[in-house]
PDB file of C-alpha atoms in Angstrom:
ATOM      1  CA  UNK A   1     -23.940   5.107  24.069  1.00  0.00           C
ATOM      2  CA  UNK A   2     -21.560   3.950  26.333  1.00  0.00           C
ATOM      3  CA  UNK A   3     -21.938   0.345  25.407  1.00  0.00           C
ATOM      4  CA  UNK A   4     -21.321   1.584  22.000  1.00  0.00           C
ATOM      5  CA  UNK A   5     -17.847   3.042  23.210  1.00  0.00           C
ATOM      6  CA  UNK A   6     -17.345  -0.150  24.491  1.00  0.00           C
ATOM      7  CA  UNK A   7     -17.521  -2.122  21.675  1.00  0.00           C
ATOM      8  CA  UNK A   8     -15.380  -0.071  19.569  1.00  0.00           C
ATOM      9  CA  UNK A   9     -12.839   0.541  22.052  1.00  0.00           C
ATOM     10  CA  UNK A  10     -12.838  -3.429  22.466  1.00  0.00           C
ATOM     11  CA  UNK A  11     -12.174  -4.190  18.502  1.00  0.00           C
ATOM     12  CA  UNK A  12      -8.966  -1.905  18.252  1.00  0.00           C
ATOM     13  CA  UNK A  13      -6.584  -4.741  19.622  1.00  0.00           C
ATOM     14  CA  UNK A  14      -7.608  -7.013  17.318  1.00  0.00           C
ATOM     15  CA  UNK A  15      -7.615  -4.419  14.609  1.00  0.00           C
ATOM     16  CA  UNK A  16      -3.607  -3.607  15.662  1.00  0.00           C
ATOM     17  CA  UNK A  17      -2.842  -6.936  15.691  1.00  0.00           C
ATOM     18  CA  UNK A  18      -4.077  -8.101  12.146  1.00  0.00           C
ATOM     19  CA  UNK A  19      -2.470  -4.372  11.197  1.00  0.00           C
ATOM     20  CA  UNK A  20       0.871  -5.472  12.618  1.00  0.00           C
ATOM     21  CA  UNK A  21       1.375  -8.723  11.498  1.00  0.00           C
ATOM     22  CA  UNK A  22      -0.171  -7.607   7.650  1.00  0.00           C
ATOM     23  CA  UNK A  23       3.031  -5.895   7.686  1.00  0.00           C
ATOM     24  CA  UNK A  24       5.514  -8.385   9.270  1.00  0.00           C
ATOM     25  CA  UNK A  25       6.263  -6.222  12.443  1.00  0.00           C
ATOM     26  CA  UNK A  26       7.459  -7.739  15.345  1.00  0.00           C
ATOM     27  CA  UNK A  27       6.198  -5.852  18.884  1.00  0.00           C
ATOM     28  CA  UNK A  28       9.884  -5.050  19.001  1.00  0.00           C
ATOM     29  CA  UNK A  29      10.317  -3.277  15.916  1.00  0.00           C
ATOM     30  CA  UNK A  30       6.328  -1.225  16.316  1.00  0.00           C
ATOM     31  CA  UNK A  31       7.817  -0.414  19.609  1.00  0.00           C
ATOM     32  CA  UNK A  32      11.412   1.305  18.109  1.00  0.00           C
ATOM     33  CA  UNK A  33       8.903   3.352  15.275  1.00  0.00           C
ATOM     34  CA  UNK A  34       5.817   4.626  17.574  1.00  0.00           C
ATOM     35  CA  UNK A  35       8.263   4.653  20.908  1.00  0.00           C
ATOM     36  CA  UNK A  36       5.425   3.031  22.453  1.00  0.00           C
ATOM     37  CA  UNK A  37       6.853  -0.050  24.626  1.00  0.00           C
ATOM     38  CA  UNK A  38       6.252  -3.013  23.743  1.00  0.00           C
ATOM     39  CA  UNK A  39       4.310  -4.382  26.940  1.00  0.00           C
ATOM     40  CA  UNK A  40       1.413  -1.451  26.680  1.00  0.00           C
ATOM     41  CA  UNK A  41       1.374  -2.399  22.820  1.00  0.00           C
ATOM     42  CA  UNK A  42       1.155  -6.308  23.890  1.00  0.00           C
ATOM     43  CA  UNK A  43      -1.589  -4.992  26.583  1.00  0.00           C
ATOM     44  CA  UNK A  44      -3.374  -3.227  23.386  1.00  0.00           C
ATOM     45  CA  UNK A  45      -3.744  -5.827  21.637  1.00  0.00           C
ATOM     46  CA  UNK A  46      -5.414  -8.018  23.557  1.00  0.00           C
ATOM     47  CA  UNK A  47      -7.393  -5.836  25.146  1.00  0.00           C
ATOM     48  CA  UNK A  48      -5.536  -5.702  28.166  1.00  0.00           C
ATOM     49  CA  UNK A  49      -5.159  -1.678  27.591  1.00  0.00           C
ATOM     50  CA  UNK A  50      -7.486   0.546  26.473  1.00  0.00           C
ATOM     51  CA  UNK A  51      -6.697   2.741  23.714  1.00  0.00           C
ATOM     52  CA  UNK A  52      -5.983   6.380  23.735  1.00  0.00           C
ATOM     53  CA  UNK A  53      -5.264   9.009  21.638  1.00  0.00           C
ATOM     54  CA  UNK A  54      -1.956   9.652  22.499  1.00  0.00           C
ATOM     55  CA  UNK A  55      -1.587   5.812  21.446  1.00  0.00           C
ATOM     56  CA  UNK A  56      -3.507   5.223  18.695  1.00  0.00           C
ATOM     57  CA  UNK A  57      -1.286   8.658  16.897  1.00  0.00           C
ATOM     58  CA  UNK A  58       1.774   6.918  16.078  1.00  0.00           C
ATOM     59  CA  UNK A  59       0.100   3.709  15.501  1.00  0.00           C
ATOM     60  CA  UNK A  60      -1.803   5.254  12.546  1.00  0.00           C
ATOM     61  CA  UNK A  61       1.345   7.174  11.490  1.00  0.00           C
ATOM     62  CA  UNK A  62       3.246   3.976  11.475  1.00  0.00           C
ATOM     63  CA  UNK A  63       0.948   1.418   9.861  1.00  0.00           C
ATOM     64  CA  UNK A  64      -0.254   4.638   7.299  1.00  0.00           C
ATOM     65  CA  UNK A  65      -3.578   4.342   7.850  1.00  0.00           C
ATOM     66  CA  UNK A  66      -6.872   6.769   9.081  1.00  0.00           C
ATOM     67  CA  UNK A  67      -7.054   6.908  12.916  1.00  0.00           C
ATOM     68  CA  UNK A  68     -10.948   6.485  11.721  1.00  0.00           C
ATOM     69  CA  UNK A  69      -9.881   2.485  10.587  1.00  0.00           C
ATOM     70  CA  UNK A  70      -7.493   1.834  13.416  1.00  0.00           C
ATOM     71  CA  UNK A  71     -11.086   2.320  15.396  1.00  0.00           C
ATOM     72  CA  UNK A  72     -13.485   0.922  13.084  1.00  0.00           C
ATOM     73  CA  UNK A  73     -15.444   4.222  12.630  1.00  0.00           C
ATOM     74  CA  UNK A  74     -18.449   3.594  10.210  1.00  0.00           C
ATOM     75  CA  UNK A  75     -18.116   6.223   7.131  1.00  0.00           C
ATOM     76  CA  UNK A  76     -19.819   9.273   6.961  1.00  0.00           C
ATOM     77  CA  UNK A  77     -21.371  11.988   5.110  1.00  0.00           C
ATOM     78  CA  UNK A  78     -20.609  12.333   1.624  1.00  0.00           C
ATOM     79  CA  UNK A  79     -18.162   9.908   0.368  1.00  0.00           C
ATOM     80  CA  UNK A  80     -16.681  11.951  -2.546  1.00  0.00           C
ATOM     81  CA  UNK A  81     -13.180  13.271  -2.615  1.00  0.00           C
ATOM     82  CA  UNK A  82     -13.345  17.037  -3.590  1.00  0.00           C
ATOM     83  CA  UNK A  83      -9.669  17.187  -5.070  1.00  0.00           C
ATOM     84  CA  UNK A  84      -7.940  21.220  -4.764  1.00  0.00           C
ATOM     85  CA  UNK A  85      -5.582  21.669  -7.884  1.00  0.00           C
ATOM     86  CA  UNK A  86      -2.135  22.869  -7.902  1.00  0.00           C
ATOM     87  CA  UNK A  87      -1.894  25.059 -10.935  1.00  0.00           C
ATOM     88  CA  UNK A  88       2.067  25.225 -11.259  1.00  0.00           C
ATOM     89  CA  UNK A  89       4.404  25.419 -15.216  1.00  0.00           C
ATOM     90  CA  UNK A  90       1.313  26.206 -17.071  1.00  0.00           C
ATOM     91  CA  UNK A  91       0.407  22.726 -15.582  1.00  0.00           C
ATOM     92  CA  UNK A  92      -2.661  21.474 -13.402  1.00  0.00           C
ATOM     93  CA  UNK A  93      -2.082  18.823 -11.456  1.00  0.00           C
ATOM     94  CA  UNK A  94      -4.554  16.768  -8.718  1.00  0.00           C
ATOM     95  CA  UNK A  95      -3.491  15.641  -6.153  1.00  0.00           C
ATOM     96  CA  UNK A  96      -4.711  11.562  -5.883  1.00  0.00           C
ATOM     97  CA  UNK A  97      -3.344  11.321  -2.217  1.00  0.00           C
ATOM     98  CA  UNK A  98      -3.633  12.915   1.385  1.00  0.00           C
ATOM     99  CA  UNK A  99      -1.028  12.065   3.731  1.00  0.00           C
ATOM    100  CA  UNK A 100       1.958  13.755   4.008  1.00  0.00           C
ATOM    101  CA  UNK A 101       5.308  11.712   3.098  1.00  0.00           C
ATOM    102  CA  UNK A 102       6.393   9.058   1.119  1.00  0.00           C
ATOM    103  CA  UNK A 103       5.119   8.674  -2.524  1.00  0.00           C
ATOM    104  CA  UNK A 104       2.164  11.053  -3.477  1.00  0.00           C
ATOM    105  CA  UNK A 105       0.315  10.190  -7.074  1.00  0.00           C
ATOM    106  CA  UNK A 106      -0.817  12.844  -9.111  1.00  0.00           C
ATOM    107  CA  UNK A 107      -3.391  13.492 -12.056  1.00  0.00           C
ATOM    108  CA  UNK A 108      -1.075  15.749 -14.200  1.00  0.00           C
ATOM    109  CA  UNK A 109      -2.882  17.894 -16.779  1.00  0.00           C
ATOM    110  CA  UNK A 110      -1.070  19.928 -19.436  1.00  0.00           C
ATOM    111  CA  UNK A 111      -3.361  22.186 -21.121  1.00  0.00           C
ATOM    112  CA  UNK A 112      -2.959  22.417 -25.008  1.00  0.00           C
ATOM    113  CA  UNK A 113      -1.500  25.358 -26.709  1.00  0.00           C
ATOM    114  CA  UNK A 114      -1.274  26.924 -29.842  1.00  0.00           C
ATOM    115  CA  UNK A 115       2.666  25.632 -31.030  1.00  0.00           C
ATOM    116  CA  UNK A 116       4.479  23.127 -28.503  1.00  0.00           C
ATOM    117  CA  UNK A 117       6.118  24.763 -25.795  1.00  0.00           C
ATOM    118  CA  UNK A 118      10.006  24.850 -25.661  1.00  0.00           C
ATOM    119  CA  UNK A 119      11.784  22.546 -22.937  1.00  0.00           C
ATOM    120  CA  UNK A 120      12.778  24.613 -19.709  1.00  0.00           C
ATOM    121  CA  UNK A 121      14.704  21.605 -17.871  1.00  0.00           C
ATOM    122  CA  UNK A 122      14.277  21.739 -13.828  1.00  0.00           C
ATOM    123  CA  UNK A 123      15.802  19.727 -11.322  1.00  0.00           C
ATOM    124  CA  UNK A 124      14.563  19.139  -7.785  1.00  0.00           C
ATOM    125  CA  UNK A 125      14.700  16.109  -5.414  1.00  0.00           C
ATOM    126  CA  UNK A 126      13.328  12.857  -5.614  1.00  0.00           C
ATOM    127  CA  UNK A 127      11.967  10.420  -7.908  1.00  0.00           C
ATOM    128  CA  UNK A 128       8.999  10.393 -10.849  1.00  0.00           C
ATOM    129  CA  UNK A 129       7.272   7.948 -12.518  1.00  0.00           C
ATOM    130  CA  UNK A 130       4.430   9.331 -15.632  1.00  0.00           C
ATOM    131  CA  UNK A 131       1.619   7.150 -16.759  1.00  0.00           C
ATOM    132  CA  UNK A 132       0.723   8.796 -19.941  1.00  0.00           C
ATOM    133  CA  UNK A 133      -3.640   8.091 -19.923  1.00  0.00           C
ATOM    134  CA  UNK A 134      -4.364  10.870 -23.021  1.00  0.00           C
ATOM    135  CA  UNK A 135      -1.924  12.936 -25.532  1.00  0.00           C
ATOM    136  CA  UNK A 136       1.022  12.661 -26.443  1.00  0.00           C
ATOM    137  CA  UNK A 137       4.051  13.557 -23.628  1.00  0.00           C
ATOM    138  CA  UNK A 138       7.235  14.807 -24.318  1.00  0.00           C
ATOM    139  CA  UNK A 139       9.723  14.535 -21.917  1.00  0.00           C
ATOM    140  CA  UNK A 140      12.921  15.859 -21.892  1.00  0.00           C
ATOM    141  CA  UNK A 141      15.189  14.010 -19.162  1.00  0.00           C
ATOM    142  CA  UNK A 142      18.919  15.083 -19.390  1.00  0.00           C
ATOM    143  CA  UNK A 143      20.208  14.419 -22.827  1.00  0.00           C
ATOM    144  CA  UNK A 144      17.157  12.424 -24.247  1.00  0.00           C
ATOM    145  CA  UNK A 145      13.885  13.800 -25.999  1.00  0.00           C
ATOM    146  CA  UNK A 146      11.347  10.978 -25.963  1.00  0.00           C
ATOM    147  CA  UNK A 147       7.770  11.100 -26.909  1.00  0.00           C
ATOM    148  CA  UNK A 148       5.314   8.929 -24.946  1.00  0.00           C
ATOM    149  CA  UNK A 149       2.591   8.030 -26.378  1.00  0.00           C
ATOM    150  CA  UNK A 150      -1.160   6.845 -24.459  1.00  0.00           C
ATOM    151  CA  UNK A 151      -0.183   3.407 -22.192  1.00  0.00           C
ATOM    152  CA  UNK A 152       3.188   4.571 -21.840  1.00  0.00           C
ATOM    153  CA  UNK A 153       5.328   5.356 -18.916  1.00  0.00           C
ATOM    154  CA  UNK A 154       8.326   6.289 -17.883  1.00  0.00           C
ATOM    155  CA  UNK A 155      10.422   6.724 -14.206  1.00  0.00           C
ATOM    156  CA  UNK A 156      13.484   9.047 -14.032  1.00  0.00           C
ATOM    157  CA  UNK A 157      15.203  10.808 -10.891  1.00  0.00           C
ATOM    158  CA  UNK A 158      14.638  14.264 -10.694  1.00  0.00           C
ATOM    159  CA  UNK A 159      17.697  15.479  -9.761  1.00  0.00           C
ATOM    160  CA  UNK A 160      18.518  15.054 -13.664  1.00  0.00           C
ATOM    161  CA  UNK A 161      17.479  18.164 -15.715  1.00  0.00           C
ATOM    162  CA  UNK A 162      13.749  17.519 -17.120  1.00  0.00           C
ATOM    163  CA  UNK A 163      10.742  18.937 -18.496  1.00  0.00           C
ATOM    164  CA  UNK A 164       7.469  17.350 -19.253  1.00  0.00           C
ATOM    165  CA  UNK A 165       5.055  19.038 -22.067  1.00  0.00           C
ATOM    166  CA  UNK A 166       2.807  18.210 -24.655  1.00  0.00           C
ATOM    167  CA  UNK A 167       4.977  16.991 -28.202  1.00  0.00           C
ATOM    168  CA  UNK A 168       2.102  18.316 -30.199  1.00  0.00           C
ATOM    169  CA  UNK A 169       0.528  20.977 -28.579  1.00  0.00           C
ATOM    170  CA  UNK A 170      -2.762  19.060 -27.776  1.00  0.00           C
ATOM    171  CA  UNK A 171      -3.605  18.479 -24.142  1.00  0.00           C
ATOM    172  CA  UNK A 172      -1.785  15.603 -22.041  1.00  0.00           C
ATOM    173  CA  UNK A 173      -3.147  13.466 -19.322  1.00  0.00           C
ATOM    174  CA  UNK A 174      -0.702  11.521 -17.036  1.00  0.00           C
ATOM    175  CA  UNK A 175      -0.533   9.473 -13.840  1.00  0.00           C
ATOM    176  CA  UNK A 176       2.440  10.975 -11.735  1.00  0.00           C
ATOM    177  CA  UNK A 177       3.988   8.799  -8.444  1.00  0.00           C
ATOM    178  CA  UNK A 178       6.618  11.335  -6.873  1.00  0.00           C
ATOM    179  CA  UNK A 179       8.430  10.206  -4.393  1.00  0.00           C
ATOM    180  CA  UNK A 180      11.358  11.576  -2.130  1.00  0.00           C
ATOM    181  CA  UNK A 181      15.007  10.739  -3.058  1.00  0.00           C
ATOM    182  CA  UNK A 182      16.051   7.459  -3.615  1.00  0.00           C
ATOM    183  CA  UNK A 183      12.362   5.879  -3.893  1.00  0.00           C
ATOM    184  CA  UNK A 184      11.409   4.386  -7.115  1.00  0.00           C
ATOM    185  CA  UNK A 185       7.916   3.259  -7.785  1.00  0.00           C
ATOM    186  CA  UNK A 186       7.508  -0.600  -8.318  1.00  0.00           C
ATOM    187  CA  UNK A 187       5.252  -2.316 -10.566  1.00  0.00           C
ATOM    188  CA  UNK A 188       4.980  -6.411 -10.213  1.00  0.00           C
ATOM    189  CA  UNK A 189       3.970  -8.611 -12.911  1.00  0.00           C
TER     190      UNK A 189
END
């Protein structure tokens, strides 16, 4: 068992480094976002140090990944996500990610109703972009009243008054990135 230890303990360096240097980060800058200087983080990564909880914390946090792949830990038990809904606006919505911060995706279901609800703009930090998968969307977004059709999408900041809903009663499936204020979701071609 202990050799076991061993060998996992032994792979995180490398693991950091590759992790670090994925995401252009001089030991410098890691060291100004985990607070971790940049001599035990040099000692880390070559296996100088051995890693510790109270290291391997704000590594994860800062490189937004698992402590579980910072350490190589082999995958277990059942490997399906069981998703909780949000039921919220006569709206369902899944939640598609798990850590806290930044942009979170959604599955965004609006259930279908007899007549087409009427528009009740909100406003609220941040910034949305809707992947319409199924339905047709209407979204209201401060003065304009668009209809999205399936393969559509749209990205608008919230703080704008807006309302999403179904434009013909029928049920709507979207794709939802939400993201605090000022990020905007980027798609390259």
């Amino acid at each position: 068992m202990a050799d076991e230890t061993d060998e996992v303990l032994e792979a995180v360096g490398p693991r950091l480094r590759v992790l670090r240097k994925h995401r252009g980060l001089t030991l410098a800058e890691l060291s100004a976002a985990t607070g971790i200087s940049e001599s035990t983080l040099s000692r880390l990564e070559s296996g100088g140090r051995r890693p510790t909880l109270e290291l391997l914390l704000p590594l994860a946090r800062v490189h937004g990944v698992p402590l579980d792949d910072l350490v190589g830990a082999p995958r277990t038990g059942d490997p399906r996500i069981h998703l909780e809904p949000i039921h919220r606006h006569g709206m369902t919505f899944l939640p598609l990610t798990r850590r806290a911060g930044g942009v979170q995706a959604f599955k965004m279901l609006i259930p279908s109703r007899p007549e087409p609800a009427e528009p009740t703009p909100q406003t609220h930090g941040g910034y949305e972009w809707v992947y319409v998968l199924n339905g047709r969307l209407r979204l209201v977004v401060g003065d304009r009243d668009l209809v999205l059709p399936p393969g559509e999408a749209a990205e608008f900041d919230t703080a704008l008054p807006h309302w999403l809903g179904s434009a013909d009663g029928r049920v709507v499936e979207t794709l939802v990135l939400f993201g605090p204020q000022g990020e905007r979701a980027h798609v390259r071609r």
